[in-house]
Coordinates of C-alpha atoms in Angstrom, one line a residue:
M17 CA 69.2 134.7 91.1
I18 CA 73.0 134.4 89.8
D19 CA 74.9 133.9 92.9
V20 CA 78.3 136.7 92.9
P21 CA 81.5 135.0 92.8
L22 CA 83.2 133.9 95.8
R23 CA 86.8 135.4 96.0
V24 CA 89.0 132.3 96.7
L25 CA 92.9 131.9 98.0
I26 CA 94.5 128.6 97.7
V27 CA 97.4 127.9 99.6
D28 CA 99.5 124.3 99.5
D29 CA 103.5 124.2 99.2
E30 CA 102.9 121.5 96.6
A31 CA 102.4 123.2 93.2
P32 CA 100.5 119.8 91.8
A33 CA 97.8 120.6 94.6
R34 CA 97.5 124.1 94.0
T35 CA 97.0 123.4 90.1
R36 CA 94.3 120.6 90.9
L37 CA 92.4 123.0 93.2
R38 CA 92.4 125.4 90.4
D39 CA 91.2 123.1 88.1
L40 CA 88.4 121.7 90.2
L41 CA 87.0 125.1 90.8
G42 CA 87.0 125.3 87.2
D43 CA 85.1 122.4 86.8
I44 CA 82.3 123.3 89.4
D45 CA 82.6 127.3 88.3
A46 CA 78.5 126.6 87.0
A47 CA 77.3 125.9 90.2
Q48 CA 79.6 127.9 92.5
P49 CA 81.2 130.4 90.6
T50 CA 84.3 131.6 92.0
V51 CA 87.4 134.2 91.2
L52 CA 90.6 133.0 92.2
L53 CA 92.5 136.1 93.7
G54 CA 95.9 133.9 93.2
M55 CA 97.8 131.0 94.8
A56 CA 100.4 130.8 97.9
A57 CA 103.0 128.1 98.9
N58 CA 102.7 128.5 102.7
G59 CA 101.0 131.0 105.4
V60 CA 103.4 133.7 105.1
E61 CA 102.7 133.9 101.6
A62 CA 99.1 134.2 102.3
L63 CA 99.0 136.5 104.7
R64 CA 100.8 139.0 102.2
L65 CA 98.7 138.4 99.4
L66 CA 95.3 139.0 102.0
E67 CA 97.3 142.6 102.7
T68 CA 96.3 143.5 99.1
D69 CA 93.4 141.8 98.2
A70 CA 90.6 140.3 100.3
A71 CA 89.0 137.1 100.0
D72 CA 85.7 135.4 100.7
V73 CA 87.5 131.8 101.4
V74 CA 91.0 130.4 101.7
L75 CA 91.6 126.7 100.6
A76 CA 94.4 126.3 102.7
D77 CA 96.5 122.8 103.3
I78 CA 97.8 122.1 106.8
R79 CA 101.0 120.8 106.7
M80 CA 103.2 123.7 105.3
P81 CA 106.7 125.1 105.6
A82 CA 107.2 128.5 107.2
M83 CA 104.1 128.8 108.5
D84 CA 101.4 125.8 108.7
G85 CA 97.4 125.9 108.0
V86 CA 96.9 125.6 111.5
E87 CA 99.0 128.9 112.4
F88 CA 98.0 130.8 109.1
A89 CA 93.8 130.2 110.5
R90 CA 94.6 131.7 113.8
R91 CA 96.3 134.6 112.2
V92 CA 93.2 134.9 109.8
A93 CA 90.9 135.0 112.6
C94 CA 92.3 138.3 113.8
L95 CA 92.0 140.0 110.6
P96 CA 89.2 142.8 110.6
S97 CA 87.4 141.2 107.9
P98 CA 88.7 137.5 108.1
P99 CA 87.8 135.0 105.2
D100 CA 86.1 131.7 105.8
V101 CA 88.9 128.7 105.9
V102 CA 88.6 125.4 104.3
F103 CA 91.5 122.8 105.0
V104 CA 92.3 120.9 102.6
T105 CA 94.7 118.1 103.6
A106 CA 95.7 114.6 103.1
Y107 CA 95.8 114.0 107.1
D108 CA 92.2 113.5 109.0
A109 CA 94.2 113.9 112.4
Y110 CA 93.6 117.6 112.5
A111 CA 89.9 117.6 112.4
V112 CA 89.0 118.4 115.6
E113 CA 91.6 121.3 115.8
A114 CA 90.4 122.8 112.3
F115 CA 86.7 123.0 113.8
E116 CA 88.0 124.3 116.9
L117 CA 89.9 126.9 114.8
T118 CA 86.5 128.2 113.1
A119 CA 87.1 126.2 109.9
T120 CA 84.1 126.2 107.8
D121 CA 85.1 122.7 106.2
Y122 CA 87.7 120.0 106.4
L123 CA 88.5 118.3 102.9
L124 CA 90.7 115.2 102.6
K125 CA 92.7 114.6 99.4
P126 CA 92.5 113.9 96.8
V127 CA 89.3 116.3 96.8
R128 CA 86.3 115.3 94.5
A129 CA 84.7 118.1 92.6
A130 CA 81.2 117.4 94.2
R131 CA 83.0 117.7 97.9
L132 CA 84.4 121.1 97.0
A133 CA 81.2 122.4 95.6
A134 CA 79.5 121.1 98.8
A135 CA 82.3 123.1 100.7
L136 CA 82.0 125.8 99.0
A137 CA 78.1 126.3 99.4
K138 CA 78.5 125.8 102.9
V139 CA 80.6 129.2 102.9
R140 CA 78.1 130.9 101.1
A141 CA 75.2 130.1 102.6
R142 CA 77.3 131.0 105.8
R143 CA 78.0 134.2 105.0
R144 CA 74.9 135.2 103.6
N145 CA 73.3 134.3 106.8
A146 CA 75.9 136.2 109.1
P147 CA 74.8 139.0 111.1
P148 CA 77.0 142.3 110.0
G149 CA 80.5 142.5 110.8
A150 CA 80.0 138.7 112.4
A151 CA 81.3 136.7 108.9
G152 CA 84.4 134.8 108.9
G153 CA 85.2 135.2 112.7
G154 CA 84.8 133.2 116.1
R155 CA 84.4 129.7 116.6
R156 CA 81.4 127.5 115.7
H157 CA 82.2 124.6 117.5
L158 CA 82.9 124.0 121.3
S159 CA 84.9 121.0 122.5
V160 CA 83.3 118.5 124.7
T161 CA 85.2 115.9 125.9
E162 CA 83.3 112.3 127.0
R163 CA 85.4 109.0 127.4
N164 CA 88.1 109.4 125.8
R165 CA 86.9 111.1 122.6
T166 CA 86.4 114.8 121.7
L167 CA 82.8 115.7 120.6
L168 CA 82.6 119.3 118.4
L169 CA 79.3 121.1 119.6
P170 CA 77.9 123.3 117.4
V171 CA 77.5 127.0 119.0
A172 CA 73.8 127.3 117.4
D173 CA 72.6 124.3 119.1
V174 CA 73.6 125.6 122.6
L175 CA 70.2 126.8 124.8
Y176 CA 72.0 128.2 127.4
L177 CA 75.7 128.1 129.3
R178 CA 75.4 127.7 133.3
A179 CA 78.3 127.8 135.5
E180 CA 78.4 124.8 137.9
L181 CA 81.6 124.6 140.2
K182 CA 84.9 124.2 138.1
Y183 CA 82.8 123.4 134.8
V184 CA 80.3 124.8 132.7
T185 CA 76.6 123.3 131.5
A186 CA 75.9 123.8 127.8
R187 CA 72.2 122.8 127.3
T188 CA 70.9 121.5 123.8
A189 CA 67.6 120.5 123.2
E190 CA 68.4 116.8 123.3
R191 CA 71.0 117.2 126.7
D192 CA 73.6 118.8 128.5
Y193 CA 77.4 118.6 127.8
L194 CA 80.2 120.1 130.3
L195 CA 83.2 122.3 128.8
D196 CA 86.3 123.0 130.5
E197 CA 86.0 126.8 130.0
S198 CA 84.9 129.9 132.2
L199 CA 81.5 131.6 131.7
V200 CA 83.5 134.9 131.4
H201 CA 85.4 134.0 128.7
L202 CA 82.2 132.4 126.9
E203 CA 80.5 135.5 127.5
Q204 CA 83.1 137.6 126.1
E205 CA 83.9 135.4 122.8
F206 CA 79.9 134.9 121.8
Q207 CA 78.5 138.1 123.2
H208 CA 76.5 138.7 120.2
A209 CA 74.8 135.1 120.4
F210 CA 74.3 134.9 124.5
L211 CA 73.2 137.4 126.7
R212 CA 73.7 137.3 130.7
V213 CA 70.6 136.8 132.7
H214 CA 72.1 135.8 136.1
R215 CA 75.5 135.4 137.4
S216 CA 76.0 132.1 136.4
C217 CA 74.1 131.8 133.4
L218 CA 74.0 132.8 130.0
V219 CA 71.2 132.4 127.3
A220 CA 71.5 132.3 123.7
R221 CA 69.3 135.0 122.2
A222 CA 67.9 132.7 119.3
A223 CA 66.2 130.3 122.3
V224 CA 64.3 133.3 123.7
K225 CA 60.9 132.8 123.4
G226 CA 59.4 135.2 125.7
V227 CA 59.6 135.9 129.7
E228 CA 56.9 135.5 132.5
R229 CA 56.9 137.3 135.9
V230 CA 56.5 134.5 138.5
G231 CA 56.4 134.3 142.2
E232 CA 54.3 137.5 143.0
D233 CA 52.0 135.5 145.7
E234 CA 55.1 133.8 147.2
G235 CA 56.7 137.2 147.9
D236 CA 59.5 136.2 145.7
A237 CA 58.3 138.1 142.5
H238 CA 60.9 137.7 139.5
W239 CA 61.4 137.2 135.5
E240 CA 62.1 134.1 134.1
I241 CA 63.3 133.5 130.8
L242 CA 61.2 130.8 128.2
L243 CA 63.3 128.7 125.8
A244 CA 62.4 127.4 122.5
G245 CA 62.7 123.8 122.6
C246 CA 63.1 123.0 126.3
D247 CA 60.7 123.4 129.3
E248 CA 63.1 124.4 131.1
R249 CA 63.1 128.1 132.6
L250 CA 65.8 130.4 133.4
P251 CA 65.1 132.7 136.2
V252 CA 66.6 136.2 135.8
S253 CA 68.4 138.2 138.7
R254 CA 67.0 141.5 139.5
R255 CA 70.4 143.4 138.9
Q256 CA 70.4 141.3 135.4
W257 CA 66.8 142.4 134.6
P258 CA 67.5 145.9 133.1
V259 CA 69.9 145.0 130.9
V260 CA 68.0 141.4 129.4
K261 CA 64.8 143.7 129.2
Q262 CA 66.7 146.3 126.8
A263 CA 68.6 143.8 124.9
L264 CA 65.1 141.9 124.2
G265 CA 63.4 145.1 123.3
L266 CA 60.6 144.6 125.9

């Protein structure tokens, strides 16, 4: 099966860097076919190009005049059909912020052909597997601060989100993480991936393996969510059960 070429836009304020990326795309074209839509010197020029030509992926530097790569990524995320953004930079200090901005990958200069090919393969796989209308937009990592370090937690690894006091607990198959975000905000942002089962709990739709009615003998009958990859059960409130039932197609 021959892959359809990815439409690529290169954004870098240095002409030699733009030329190198263009040449690297040519070198890996057999493995990762692409079509170069154009090259821009900053985020402002790149946004103008995207007004007339839709890109699948943008290879963007971070430190640029007029509009840097970080601000450009924020603007791109608001487009109706946003392209994937792969940051290409000489600085590793922006890695966490890049992934918070939903960057698909983060390449350090000088970029090697094999590393660029791997990034494009990741873009291709993500766009192929994304649900309709979901390609490009939305965070794919949550920031977790622990012991003076920041971890990037993939949203896809989260089984459920539960509000506890002023924090939200994100549960994965391995452990719990504390998030300094509101459950309401997370529900609004990830409504395609999470379903509210209780006023204080959201469950990942992909983690639901079934439901079970319990408590009949105790006079407190209710439904519980059964999770894949976790023995814990999540109670469904009476108020949310009709919504949950419809969402799960029960």
